[in-house]
PDB file of C-alpha atoms in Angstrom:
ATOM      1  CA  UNK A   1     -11.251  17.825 -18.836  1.00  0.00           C
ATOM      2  CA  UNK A   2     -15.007  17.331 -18.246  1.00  0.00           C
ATOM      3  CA  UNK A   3     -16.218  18.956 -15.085  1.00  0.00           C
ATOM      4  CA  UNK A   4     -18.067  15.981 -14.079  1.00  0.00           C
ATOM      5  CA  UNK A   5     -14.763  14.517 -13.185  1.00  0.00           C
ATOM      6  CA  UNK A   6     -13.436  15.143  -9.621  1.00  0.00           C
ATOM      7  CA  UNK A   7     -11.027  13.600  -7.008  1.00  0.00           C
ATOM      8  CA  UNK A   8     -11.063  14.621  -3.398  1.00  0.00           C
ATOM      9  CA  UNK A   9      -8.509  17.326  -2.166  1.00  0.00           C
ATOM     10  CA  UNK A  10      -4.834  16.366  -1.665  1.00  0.00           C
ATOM     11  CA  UNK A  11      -5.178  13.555  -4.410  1.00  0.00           C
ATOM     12  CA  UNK A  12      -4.113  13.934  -8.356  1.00  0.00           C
ATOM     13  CA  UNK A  13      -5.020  12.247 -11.320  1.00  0.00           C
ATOM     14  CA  UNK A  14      -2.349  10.149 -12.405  1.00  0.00           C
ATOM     15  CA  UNK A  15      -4.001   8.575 -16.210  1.00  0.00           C
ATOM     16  CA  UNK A  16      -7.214   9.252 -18.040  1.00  0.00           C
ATOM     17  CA  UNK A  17      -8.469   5.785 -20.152  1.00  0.00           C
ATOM     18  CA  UNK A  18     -10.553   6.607 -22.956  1.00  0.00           C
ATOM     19  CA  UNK A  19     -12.711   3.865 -24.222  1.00  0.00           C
ATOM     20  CA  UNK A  20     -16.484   2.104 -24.513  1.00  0.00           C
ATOM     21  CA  UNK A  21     -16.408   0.403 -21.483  1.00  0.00           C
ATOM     22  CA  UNK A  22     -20.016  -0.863 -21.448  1.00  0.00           C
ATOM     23  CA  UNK A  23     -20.089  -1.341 -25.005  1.00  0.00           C
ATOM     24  CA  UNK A  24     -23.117   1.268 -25.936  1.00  0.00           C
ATOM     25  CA  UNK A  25     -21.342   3.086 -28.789  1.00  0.00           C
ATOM     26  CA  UNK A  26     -20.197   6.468 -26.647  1.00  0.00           C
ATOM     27  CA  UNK A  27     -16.761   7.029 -25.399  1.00  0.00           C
ATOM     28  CA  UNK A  28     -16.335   7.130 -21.617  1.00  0.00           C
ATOM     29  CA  UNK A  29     -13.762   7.306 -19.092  1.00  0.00           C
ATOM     30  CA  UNK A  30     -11.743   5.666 -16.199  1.00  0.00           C
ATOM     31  CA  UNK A  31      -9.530   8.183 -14.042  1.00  0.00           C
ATOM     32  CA  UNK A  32      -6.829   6.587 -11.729  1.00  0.00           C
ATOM     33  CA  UNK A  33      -6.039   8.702  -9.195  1.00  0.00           C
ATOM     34  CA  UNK A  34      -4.146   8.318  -5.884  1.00  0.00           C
ATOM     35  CA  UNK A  35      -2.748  10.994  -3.172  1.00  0.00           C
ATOM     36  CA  UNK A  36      -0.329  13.689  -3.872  1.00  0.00           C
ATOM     37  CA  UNK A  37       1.954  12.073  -1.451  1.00  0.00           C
ATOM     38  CA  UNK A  38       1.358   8.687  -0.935  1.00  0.00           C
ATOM     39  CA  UNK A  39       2.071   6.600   2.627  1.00  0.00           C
ATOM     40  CA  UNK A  40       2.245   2.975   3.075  1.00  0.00           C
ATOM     41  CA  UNK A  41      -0.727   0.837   2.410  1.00  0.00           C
ATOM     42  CA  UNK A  42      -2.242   3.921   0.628  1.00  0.00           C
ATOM     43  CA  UNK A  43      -4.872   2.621  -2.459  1.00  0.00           C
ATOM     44  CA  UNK A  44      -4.572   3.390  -6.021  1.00  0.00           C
ATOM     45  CA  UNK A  45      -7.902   4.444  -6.962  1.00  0.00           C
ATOM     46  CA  UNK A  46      -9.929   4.305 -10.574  1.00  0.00           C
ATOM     47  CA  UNK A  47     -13.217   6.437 -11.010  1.00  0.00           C
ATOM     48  CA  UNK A  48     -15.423   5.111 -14.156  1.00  0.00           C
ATOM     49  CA  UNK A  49     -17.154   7.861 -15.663  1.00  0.00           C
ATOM     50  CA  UNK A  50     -20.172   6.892 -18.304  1.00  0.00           C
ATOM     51  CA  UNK A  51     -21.154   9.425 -21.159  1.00  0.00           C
ATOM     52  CA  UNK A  52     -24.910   9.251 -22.186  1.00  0.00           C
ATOM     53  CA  UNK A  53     -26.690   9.920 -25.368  1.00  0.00           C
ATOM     54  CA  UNK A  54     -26.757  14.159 -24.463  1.00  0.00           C
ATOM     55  CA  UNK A  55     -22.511  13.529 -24.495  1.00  0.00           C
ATOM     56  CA  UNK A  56     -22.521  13.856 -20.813  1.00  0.00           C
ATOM     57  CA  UNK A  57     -20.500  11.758 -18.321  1.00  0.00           C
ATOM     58  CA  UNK A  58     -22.096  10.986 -15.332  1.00  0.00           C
ATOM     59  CA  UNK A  59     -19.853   8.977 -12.204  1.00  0.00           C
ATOM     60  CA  UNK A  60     -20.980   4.806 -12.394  1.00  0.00           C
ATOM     61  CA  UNK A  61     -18.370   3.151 -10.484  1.00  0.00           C
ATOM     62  CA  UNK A  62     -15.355   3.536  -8.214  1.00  0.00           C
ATOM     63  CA  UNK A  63     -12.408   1.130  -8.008  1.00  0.00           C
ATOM     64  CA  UNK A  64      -9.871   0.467  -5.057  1.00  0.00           C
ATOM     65  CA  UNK A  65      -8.963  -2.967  -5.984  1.00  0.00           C
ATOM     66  CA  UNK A  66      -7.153  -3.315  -8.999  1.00  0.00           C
ATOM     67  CA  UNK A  67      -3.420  -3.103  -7.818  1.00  0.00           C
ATOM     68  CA  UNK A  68      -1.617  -3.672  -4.978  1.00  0.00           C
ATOM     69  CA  UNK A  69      -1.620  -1.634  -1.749  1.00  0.00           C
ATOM     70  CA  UNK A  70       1.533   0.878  -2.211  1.00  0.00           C
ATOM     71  CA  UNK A  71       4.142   0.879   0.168  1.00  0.00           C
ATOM     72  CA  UNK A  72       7.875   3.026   0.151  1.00  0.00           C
ATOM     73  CA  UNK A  73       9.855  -0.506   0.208  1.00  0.00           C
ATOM     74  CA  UNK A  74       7.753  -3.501  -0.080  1.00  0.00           C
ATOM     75  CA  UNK A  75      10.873  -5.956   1.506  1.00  0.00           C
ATOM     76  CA  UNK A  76      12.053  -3.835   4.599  1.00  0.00           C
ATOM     77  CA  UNK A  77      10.172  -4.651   7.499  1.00  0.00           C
ATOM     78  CA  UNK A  78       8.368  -1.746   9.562  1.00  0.00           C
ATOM     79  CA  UNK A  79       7.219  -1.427  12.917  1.00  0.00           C
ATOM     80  CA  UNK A  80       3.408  -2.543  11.679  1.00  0.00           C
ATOM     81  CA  UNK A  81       3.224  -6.086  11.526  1.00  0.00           C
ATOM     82  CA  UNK A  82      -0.303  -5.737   9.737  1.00  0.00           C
ATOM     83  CA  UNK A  83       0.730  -3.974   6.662  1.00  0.00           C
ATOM     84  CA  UNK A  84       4.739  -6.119   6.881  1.00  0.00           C
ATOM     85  CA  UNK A  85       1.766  -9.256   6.642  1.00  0.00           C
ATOM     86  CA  UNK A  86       0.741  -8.004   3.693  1.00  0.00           C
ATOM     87  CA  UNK A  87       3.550  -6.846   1.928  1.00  0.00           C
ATOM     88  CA  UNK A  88       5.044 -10.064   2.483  1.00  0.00           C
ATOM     89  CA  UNK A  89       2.060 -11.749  -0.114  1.00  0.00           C
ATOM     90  CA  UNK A  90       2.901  -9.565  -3.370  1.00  0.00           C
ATOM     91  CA  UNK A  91       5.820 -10.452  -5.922  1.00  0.00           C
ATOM     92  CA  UNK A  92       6.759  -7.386  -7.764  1.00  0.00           C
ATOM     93  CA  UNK A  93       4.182  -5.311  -7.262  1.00  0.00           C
ATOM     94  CA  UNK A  94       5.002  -2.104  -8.869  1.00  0.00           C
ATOM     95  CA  UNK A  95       5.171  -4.181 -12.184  1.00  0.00           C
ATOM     96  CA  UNK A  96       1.427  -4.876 -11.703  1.00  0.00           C
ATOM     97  CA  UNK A  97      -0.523  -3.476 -14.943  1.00  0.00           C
ATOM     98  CA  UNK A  98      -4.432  -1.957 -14.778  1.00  0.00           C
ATOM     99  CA  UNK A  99      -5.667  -1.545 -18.623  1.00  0.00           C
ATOM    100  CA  UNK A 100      -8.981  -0.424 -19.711  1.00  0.00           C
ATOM    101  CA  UNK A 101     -10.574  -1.112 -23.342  1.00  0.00           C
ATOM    102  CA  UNK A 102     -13.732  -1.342 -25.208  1.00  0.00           C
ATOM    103  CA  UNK A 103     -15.793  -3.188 -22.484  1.00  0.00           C
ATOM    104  CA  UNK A 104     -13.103  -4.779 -20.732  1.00  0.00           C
ATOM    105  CA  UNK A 105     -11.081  -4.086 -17.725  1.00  0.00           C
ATOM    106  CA  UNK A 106      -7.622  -5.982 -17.356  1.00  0.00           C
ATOM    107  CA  UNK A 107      -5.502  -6.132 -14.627  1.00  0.00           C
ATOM    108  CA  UNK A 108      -2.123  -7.920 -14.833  1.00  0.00           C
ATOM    109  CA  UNK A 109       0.037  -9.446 -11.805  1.00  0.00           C
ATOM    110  CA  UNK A 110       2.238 -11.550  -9.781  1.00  0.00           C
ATOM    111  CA  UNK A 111       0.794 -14.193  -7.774  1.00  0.00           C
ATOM    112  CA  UNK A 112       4.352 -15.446  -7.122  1.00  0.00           C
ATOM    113  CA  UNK A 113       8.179 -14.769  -7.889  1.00  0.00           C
ATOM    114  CA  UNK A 114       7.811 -16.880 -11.261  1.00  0.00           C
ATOM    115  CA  UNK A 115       3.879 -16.590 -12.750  1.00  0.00           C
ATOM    116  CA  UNK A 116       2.132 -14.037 -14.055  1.00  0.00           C
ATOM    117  CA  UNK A 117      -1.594 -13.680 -13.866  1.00  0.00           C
ATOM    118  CA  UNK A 118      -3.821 -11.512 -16.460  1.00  0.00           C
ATOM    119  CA  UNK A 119      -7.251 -11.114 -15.552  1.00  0.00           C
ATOM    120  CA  UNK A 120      -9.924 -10.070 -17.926  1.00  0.00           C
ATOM    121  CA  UNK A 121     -13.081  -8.527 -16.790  1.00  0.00           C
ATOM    122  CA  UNK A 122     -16.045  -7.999 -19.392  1.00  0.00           C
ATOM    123  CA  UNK A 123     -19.199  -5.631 -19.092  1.00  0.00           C
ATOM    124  CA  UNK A 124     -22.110  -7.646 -18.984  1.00  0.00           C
ATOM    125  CA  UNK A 125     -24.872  -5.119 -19.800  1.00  0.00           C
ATOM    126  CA  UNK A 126     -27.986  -7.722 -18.020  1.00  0.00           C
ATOM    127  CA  UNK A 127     -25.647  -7.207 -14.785  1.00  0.00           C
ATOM    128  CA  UNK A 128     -24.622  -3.743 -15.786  1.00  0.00           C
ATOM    129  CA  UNK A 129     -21.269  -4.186 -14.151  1.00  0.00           C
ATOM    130  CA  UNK A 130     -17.733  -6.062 -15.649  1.00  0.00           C
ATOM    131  CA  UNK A 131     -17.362  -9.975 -14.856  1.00  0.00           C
ATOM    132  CA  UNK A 132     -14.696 -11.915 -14.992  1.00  0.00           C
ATOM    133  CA  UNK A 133     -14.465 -13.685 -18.133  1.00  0.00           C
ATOM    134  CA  UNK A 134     -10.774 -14.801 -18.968  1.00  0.00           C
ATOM    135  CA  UNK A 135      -7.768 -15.759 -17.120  1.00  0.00           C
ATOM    136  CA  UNK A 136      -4.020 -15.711 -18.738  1.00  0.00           C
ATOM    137  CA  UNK A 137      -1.178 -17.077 -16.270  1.00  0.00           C
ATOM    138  CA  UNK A 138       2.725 -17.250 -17.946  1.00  0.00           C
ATOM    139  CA  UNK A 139       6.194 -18.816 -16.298  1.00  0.00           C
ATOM    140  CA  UNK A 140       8.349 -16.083 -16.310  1.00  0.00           C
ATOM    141  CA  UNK A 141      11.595 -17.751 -15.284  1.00  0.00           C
ATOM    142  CA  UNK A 142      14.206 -15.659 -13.125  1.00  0.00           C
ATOM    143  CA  UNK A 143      17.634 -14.422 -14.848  1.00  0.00           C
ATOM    144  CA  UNK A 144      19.614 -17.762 -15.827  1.00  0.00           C
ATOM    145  CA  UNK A 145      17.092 -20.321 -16.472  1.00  0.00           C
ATOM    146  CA  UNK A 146      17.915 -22.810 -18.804  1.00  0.00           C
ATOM    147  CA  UNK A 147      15.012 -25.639 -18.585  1.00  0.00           C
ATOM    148  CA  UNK A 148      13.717 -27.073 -21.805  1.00  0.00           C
ATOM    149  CA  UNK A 149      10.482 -25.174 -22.086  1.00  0.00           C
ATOM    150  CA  UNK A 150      10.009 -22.744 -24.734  1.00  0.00           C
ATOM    151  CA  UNK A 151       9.781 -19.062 -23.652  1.00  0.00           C
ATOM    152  CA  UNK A 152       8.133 -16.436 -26.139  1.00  0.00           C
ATOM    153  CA  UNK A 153       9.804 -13.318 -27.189  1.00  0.00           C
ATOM    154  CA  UNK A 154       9.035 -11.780 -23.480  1.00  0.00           C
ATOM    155  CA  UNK A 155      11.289 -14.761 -21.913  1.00  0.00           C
ATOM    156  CA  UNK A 156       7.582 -16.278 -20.408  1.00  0.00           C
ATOM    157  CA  UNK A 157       5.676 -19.695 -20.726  1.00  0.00           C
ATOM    158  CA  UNK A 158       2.360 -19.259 -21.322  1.00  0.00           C
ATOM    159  CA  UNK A 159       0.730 -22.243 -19.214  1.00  0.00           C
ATOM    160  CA  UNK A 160      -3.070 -21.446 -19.953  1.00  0.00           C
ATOM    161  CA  UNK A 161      -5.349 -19.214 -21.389  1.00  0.00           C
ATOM    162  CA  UNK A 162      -8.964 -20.110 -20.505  1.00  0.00           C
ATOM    163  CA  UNK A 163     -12.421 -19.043 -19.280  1.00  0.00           C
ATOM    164  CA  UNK A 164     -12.574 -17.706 -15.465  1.00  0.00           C
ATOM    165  CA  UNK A 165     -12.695 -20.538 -13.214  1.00  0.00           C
ATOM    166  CA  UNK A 166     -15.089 -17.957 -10.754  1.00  0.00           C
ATOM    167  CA  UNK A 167     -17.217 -15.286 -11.774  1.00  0.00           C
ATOM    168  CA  UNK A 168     -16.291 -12.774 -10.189  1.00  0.00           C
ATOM    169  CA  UNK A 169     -17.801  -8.968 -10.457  1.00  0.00           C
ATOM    170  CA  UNK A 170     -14.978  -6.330 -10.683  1.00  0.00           C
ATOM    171  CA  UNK A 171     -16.347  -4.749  -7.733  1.00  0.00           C
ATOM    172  CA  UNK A 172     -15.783  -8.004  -5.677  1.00  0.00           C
ATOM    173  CA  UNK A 173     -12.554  -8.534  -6.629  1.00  0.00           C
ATOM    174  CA  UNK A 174      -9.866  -8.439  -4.213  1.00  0.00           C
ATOM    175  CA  UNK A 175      -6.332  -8.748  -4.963  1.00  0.00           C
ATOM    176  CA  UNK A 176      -4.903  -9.733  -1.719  1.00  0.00           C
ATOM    177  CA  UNK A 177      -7.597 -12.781  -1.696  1.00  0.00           C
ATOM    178  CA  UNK A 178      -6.786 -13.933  -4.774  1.00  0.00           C
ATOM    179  CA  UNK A 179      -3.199 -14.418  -4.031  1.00  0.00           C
ATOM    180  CA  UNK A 180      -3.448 -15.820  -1.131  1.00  0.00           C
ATOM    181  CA  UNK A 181      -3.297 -13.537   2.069  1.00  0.00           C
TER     182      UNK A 181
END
């Protein structure tokens, strides 16, 4: 591990993404991290490290917005009616997805029991930050559906794949807002 990279006591890394992410030719990192014991409406973090022409990474960019809040059950009620608010908004979110490639950064989840939403931001090196780009949104029926639409070999519909509607900078982006809450 590069000692350049560092979380805050009583946190852990949970998964190191190699990759270009701002496209200049030198390998850098993104580090998603999160506490050792997490507690509900805790964040999922991701640190973006860049590496420079000497091979050292330097800290750019830190992430808290990517995937849903985390909560212990996300469909018993508690006694805090803010976070029971919010937990009410996400569909599955522990099957929400956070990928990082060669100048992209995807994240991947459900706005609603039956569609899934794939968003794709792309480092803009004028803005020197990722936009979004791209937006991918599939039917994924529930067990038993037997409509007439054709499902691919992951039992989903794609219903469109087209340019972001919004640009949006990664930074800005904010899951709960997007899906409604």
């Amino acid at each position: 591990m590069d000692s350049a990279i560092c979380i805050p006591q009583g946190y852990q890394i949970m998964q190191i993404y190699d990759a270009d992410l701002n496209n200049d030719g030198y390998s850098d990192k993104a580090i998603r991290w999160q506490k050792i014991k997490l507690s509900d409406g805790d964040t999922v973090f991701y640190s973006i490290y860049l590496r420079n022409k000497k091979n050292k990474l330097s800290y750019y960019k830190g992430l808290s917005n990517l995937e849903p809040l985390y909560f212990k059950n996300y469909e018993a009620n508690t006694s805090n009616k803010f976070y029971d608010s919010i937990k009410l908004i996400y569909s599955y979110p522990t099957l929400s997805v956070v990928d990082f490639s060669s100048g992209t950064i995807t994240t991947e989840f459900y706005t609603e029991d039956t569609l899934l939403k794939k968003l794709f931001f792309t480092y803009s090196s004028k803005e020197k930050t990722w936009i979004l780009t791209r937006e991918m949104q599939w039917f994924v029926p529930p067990k038993g559906y037997e409509g007439d639409e054709k499902l691919d070999e992951n039992g989903r519909k794609l219903e469109y794949d087209r340019v972001a509607e919004q640009s949006i900078h990664v930074e800005d982006f904010d899951i709960l807002k997007y899906i409604g809450w």
